[in-house]
PDB file of C-alpha atoms and ligand atoms in Angstrom:
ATOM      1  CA  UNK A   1     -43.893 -11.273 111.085  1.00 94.00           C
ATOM      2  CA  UNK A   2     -40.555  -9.911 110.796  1.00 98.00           C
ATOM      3  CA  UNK A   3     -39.295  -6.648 108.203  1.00 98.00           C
ATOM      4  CA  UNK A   4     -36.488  -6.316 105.653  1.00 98.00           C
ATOM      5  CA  UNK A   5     -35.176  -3.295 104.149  1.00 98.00           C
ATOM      6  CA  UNK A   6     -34.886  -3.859  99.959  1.00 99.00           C
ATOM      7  CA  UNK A   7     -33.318  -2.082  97.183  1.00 99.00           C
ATOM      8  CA  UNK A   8     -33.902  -2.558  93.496  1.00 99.00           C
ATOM      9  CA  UNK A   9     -30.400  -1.220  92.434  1.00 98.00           C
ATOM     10  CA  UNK A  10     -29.682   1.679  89.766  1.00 98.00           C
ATOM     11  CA  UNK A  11     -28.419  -1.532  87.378  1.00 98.00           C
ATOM     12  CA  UNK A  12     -31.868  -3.154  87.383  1.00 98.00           C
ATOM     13  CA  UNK A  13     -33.880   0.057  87.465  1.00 98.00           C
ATOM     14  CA  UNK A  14     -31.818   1.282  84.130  1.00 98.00           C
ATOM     15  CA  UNK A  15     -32.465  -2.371  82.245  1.00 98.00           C
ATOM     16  CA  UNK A  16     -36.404  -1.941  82.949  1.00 98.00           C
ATOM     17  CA  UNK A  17     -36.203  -4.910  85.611  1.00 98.00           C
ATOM     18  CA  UNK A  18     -37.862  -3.405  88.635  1.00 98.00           C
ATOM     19  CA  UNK A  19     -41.125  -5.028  87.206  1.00 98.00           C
ATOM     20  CA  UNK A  20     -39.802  -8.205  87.217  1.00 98.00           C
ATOM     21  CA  UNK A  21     -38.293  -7.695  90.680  1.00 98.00           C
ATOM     22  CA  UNK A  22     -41.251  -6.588  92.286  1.00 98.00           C
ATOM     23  CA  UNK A  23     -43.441  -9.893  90.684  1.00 98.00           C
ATOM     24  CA  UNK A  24     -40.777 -12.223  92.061  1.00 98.00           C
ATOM     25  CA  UNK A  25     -41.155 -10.529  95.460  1.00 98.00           C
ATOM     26  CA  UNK A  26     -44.808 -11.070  95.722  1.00 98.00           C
ATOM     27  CA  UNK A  27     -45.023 -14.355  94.366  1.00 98.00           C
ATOM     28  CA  UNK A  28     -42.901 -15.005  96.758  1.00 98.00           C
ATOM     29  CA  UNK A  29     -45.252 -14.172  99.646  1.00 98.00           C
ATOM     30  CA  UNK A  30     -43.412 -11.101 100.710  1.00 98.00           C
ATOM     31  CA  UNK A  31     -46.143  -7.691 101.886  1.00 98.00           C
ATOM     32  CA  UNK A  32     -44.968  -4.881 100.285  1.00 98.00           C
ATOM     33  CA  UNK A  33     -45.086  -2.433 103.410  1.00 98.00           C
ATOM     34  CA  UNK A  34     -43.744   0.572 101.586  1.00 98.00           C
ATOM     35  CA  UNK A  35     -42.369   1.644  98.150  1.00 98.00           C
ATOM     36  CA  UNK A  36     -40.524   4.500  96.945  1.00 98.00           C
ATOM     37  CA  UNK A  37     -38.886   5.088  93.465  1.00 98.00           C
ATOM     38  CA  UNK A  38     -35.659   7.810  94.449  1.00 98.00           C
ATOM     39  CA  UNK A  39     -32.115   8.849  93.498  1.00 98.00           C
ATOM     40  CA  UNK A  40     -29.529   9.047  96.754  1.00 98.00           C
ATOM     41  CA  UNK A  41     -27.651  11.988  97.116  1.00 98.00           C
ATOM     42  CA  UNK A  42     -23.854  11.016  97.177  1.00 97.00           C
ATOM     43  CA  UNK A  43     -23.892  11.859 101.145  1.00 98.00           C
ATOM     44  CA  UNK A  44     -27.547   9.530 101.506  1.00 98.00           C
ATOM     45  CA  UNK A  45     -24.820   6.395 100.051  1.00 98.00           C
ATOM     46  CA  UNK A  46     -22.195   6.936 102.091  1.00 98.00           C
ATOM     47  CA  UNK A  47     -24.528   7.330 105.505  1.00 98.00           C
ATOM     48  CA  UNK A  48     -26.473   4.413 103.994  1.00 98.00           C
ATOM     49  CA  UNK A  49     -23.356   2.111 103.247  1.00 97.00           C
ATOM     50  CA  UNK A  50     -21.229   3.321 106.374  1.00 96.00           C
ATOM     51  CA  UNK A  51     -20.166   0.188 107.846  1.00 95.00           C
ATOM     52  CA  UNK A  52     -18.646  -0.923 105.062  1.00 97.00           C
ATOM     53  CA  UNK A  53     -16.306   2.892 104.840  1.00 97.00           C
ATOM     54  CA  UNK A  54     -13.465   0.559 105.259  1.00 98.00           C
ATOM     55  CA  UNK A  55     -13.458  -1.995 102.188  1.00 97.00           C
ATOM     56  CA  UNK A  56     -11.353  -1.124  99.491  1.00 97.00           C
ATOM     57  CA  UNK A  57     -14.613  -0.709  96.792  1.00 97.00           C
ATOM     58  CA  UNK A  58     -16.660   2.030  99.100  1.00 98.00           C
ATOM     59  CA  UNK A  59     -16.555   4.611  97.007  1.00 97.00           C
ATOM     60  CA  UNK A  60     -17.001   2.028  94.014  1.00 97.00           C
ATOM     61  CA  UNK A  61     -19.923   1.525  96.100  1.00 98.00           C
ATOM     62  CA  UNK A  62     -21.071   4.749  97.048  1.00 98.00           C
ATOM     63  CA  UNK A  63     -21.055   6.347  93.106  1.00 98.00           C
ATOM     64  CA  UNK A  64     -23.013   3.556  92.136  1.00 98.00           C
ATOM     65  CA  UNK A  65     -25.551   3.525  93.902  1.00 98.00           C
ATOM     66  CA  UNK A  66     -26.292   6.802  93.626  1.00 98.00           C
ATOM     67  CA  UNK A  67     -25.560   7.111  89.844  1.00 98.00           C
ATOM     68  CA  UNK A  68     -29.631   6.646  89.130  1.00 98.00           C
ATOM     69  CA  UNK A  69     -32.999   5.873  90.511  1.00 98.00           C
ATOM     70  CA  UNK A  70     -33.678   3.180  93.184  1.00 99.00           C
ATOM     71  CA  UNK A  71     -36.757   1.374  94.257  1.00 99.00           C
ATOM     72  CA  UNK A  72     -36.556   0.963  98.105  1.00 99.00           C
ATOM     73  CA  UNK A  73     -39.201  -1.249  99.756  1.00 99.00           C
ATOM     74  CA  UNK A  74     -39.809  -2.567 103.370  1.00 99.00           C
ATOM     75  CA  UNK A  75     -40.976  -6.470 103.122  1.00 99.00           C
ATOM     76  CA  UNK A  76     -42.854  -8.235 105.328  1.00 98.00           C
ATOM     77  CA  UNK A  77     -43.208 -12.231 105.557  1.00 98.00           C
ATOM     78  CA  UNK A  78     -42.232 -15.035 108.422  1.00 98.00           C
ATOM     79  CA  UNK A  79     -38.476 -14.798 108.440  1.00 98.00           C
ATOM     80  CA  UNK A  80     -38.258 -11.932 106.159  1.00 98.00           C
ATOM     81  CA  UNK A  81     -34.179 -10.946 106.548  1.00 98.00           C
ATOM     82  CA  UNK A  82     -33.187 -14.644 105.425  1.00 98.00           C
ATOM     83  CA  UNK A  83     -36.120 -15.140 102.999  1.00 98.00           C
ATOM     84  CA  UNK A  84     -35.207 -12.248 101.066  1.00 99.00           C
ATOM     85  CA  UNK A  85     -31.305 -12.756 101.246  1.00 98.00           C
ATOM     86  CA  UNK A  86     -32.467 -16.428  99.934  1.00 98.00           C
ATOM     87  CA  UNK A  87     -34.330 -14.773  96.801  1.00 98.00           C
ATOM     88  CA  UNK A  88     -31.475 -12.361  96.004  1.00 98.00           C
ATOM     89  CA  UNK A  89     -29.333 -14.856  96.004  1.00 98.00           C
ATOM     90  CA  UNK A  90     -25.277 -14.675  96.775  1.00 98.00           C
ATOM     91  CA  UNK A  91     -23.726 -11.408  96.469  1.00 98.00           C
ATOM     92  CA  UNK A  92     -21.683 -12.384  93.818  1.00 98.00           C
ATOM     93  CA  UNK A  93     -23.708 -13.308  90.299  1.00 98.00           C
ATOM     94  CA  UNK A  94     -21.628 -16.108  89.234  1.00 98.00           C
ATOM     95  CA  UNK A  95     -22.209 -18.051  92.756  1.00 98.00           C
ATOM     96  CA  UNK A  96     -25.427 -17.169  93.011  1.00 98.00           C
ATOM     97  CA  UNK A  97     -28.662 -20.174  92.479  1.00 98.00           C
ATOM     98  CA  UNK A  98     -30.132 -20.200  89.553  1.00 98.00           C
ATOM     99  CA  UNK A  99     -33.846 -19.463  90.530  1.00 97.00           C
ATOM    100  CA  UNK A 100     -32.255 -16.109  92.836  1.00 98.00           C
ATOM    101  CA  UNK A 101     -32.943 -12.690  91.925  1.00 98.00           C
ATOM    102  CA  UNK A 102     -28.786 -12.111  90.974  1.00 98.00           C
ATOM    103  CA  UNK A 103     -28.475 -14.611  89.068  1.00 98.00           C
ATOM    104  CA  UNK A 104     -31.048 -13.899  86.994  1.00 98.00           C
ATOM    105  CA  UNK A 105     -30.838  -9.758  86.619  1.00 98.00           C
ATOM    106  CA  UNK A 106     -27.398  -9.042  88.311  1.00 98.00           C
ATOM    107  CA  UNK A 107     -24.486  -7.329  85.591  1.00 98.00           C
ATOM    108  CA  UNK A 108     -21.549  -8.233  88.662  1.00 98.00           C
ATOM    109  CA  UNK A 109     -20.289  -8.491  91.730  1.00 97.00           C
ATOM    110  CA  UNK A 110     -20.950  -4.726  92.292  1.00 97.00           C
ATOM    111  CA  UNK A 111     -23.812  -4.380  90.135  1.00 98.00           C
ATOM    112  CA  UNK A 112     -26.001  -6.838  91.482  1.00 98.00           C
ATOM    113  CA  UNK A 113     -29.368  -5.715  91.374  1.00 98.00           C
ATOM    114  CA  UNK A 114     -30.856  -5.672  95.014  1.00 98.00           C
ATOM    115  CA  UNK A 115     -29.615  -4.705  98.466  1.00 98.00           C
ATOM    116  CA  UNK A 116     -31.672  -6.840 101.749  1.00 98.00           C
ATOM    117  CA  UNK A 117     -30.171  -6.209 105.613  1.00 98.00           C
ATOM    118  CA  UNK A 118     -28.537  -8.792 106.955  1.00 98.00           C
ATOM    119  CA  UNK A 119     -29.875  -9.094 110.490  1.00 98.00           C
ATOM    120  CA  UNK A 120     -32.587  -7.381 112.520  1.00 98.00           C
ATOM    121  CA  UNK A 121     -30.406  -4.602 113.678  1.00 97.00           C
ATOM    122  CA  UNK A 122     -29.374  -3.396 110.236  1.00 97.00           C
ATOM    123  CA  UNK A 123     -33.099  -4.451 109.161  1.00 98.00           C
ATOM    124  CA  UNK A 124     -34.366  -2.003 111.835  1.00 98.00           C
ATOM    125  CA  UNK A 125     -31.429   0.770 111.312  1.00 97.00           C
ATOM    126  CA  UNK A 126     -32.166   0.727 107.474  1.00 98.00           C
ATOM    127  CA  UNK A 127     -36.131   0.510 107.604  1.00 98.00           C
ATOM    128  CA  UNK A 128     -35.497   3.884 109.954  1.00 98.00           C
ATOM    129  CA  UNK A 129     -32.990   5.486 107.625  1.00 98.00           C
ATOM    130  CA  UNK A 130     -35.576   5.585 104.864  1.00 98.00           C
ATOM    131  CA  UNK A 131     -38.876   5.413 106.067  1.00 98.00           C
ATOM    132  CA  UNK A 132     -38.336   6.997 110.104  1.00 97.00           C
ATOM    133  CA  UNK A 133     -42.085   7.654 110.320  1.00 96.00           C
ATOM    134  CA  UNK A 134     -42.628   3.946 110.037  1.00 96.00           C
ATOM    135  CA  UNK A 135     -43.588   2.205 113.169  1.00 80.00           C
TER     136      UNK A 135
HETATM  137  P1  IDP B 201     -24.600  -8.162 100.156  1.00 85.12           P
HETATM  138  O1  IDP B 201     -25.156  -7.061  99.276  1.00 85.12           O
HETATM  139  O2  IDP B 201     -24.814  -9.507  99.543  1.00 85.12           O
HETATM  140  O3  IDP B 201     -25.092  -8.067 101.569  1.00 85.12           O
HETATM  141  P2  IDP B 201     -22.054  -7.106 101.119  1.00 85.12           P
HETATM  142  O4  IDP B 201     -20.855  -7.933 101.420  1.00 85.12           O
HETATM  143  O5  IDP B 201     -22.820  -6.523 102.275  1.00 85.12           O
HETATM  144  O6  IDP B 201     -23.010  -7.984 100.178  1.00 85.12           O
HETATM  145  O7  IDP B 201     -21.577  -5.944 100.170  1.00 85.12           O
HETATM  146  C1  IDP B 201     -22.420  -4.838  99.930  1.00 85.12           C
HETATM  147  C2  IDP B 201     -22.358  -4.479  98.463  1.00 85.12           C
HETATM  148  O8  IDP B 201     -21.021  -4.075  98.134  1.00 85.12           O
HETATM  149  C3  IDP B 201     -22.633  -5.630  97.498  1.00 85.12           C
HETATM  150  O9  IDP B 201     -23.997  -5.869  97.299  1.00 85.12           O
HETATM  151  C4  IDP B 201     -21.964  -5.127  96.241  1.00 85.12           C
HETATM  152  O10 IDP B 201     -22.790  -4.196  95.556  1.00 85.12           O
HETATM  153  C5  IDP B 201     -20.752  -4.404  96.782  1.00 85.12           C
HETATM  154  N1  IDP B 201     -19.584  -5.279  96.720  1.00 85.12           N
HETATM  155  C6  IDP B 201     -19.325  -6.364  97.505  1.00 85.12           C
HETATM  156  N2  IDP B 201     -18.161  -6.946  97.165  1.00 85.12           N
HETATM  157  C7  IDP B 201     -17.666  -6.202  96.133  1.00 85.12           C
HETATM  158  C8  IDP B 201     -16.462  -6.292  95.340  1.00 85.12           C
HETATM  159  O11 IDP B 201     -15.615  -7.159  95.515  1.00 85.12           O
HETATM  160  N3  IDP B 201     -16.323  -5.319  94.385  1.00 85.12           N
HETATM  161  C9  IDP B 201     -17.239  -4.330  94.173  1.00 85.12           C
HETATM  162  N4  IDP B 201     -18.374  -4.218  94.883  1.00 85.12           N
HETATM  163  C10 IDP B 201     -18.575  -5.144  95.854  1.00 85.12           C
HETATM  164 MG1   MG B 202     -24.759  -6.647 103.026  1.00 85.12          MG
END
């Protein structure tokens, strides 16, 4: 079993689509290990989204995803980090499949609904970021 960090973004959380979010996540034969509805402080984004300090749209970044509530889970399934990525679909809305998680609920490229890690080092770094008493 691996773990993925997940984000329901403030875009989704505002349009009332965490319900759907979560539903797709389960039916999709993730565990949900943890949950927690919370707003990042403006310093919380910028530690969270620190390897990306350099790209032009960081503090595009930064202000939006602390500009309301987020719903941050650790998933568990087989292959969690690429499962989930698969479900959210591509980062951009307009390339993303059909049946993913952007396409469906994702405003644009920078609102786009949910965050996953992208490999088991960020997975593990993230996971620890919010939830350190995991193990
Ligand atoms: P990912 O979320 O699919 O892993 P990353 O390249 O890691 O995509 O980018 C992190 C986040 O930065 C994206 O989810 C999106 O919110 C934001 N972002 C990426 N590219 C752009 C852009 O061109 N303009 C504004 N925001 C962007
Ligand atoms: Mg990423």
């Amino acid at each position: 079993m691996e773990r993925t960090l997940a984000i329901i973004k403030p875009d989704a959380v505002a349009a009332k689509n965490s319900g759907k979010i979560i539903d797709l996540i389960e039916k999709n034969g993730f565990t949900i290990v943890r949950m927690q509805k919370m707003q990042l402080s403006d310093n919380q984004a910028k530690a969270f989204y620190a390897v990306h300090k350099d790209r032009s749209f960081f503090g595009e970044m930064t202000s939006f995803i602390s500009s309301g509530p987020v719903v941050v889970m650790v998933l568990e399934k087989n292959d969690a980090i690429k499962a989930w990525r698969d479900l959210m679909g591509a980062t951009d809305p307009k390339k993303a499949a059909a049946h993913t998680i952007r396409a469906q609920f994702a405003i644009d490229i920078g609102k786009n609904a949910v965050h996953g890690s992208d490999a088991p080092e960020t997975a593990a770094q993230e996971i620890a970021f919010f939830f350190p008493d995991l193990k």
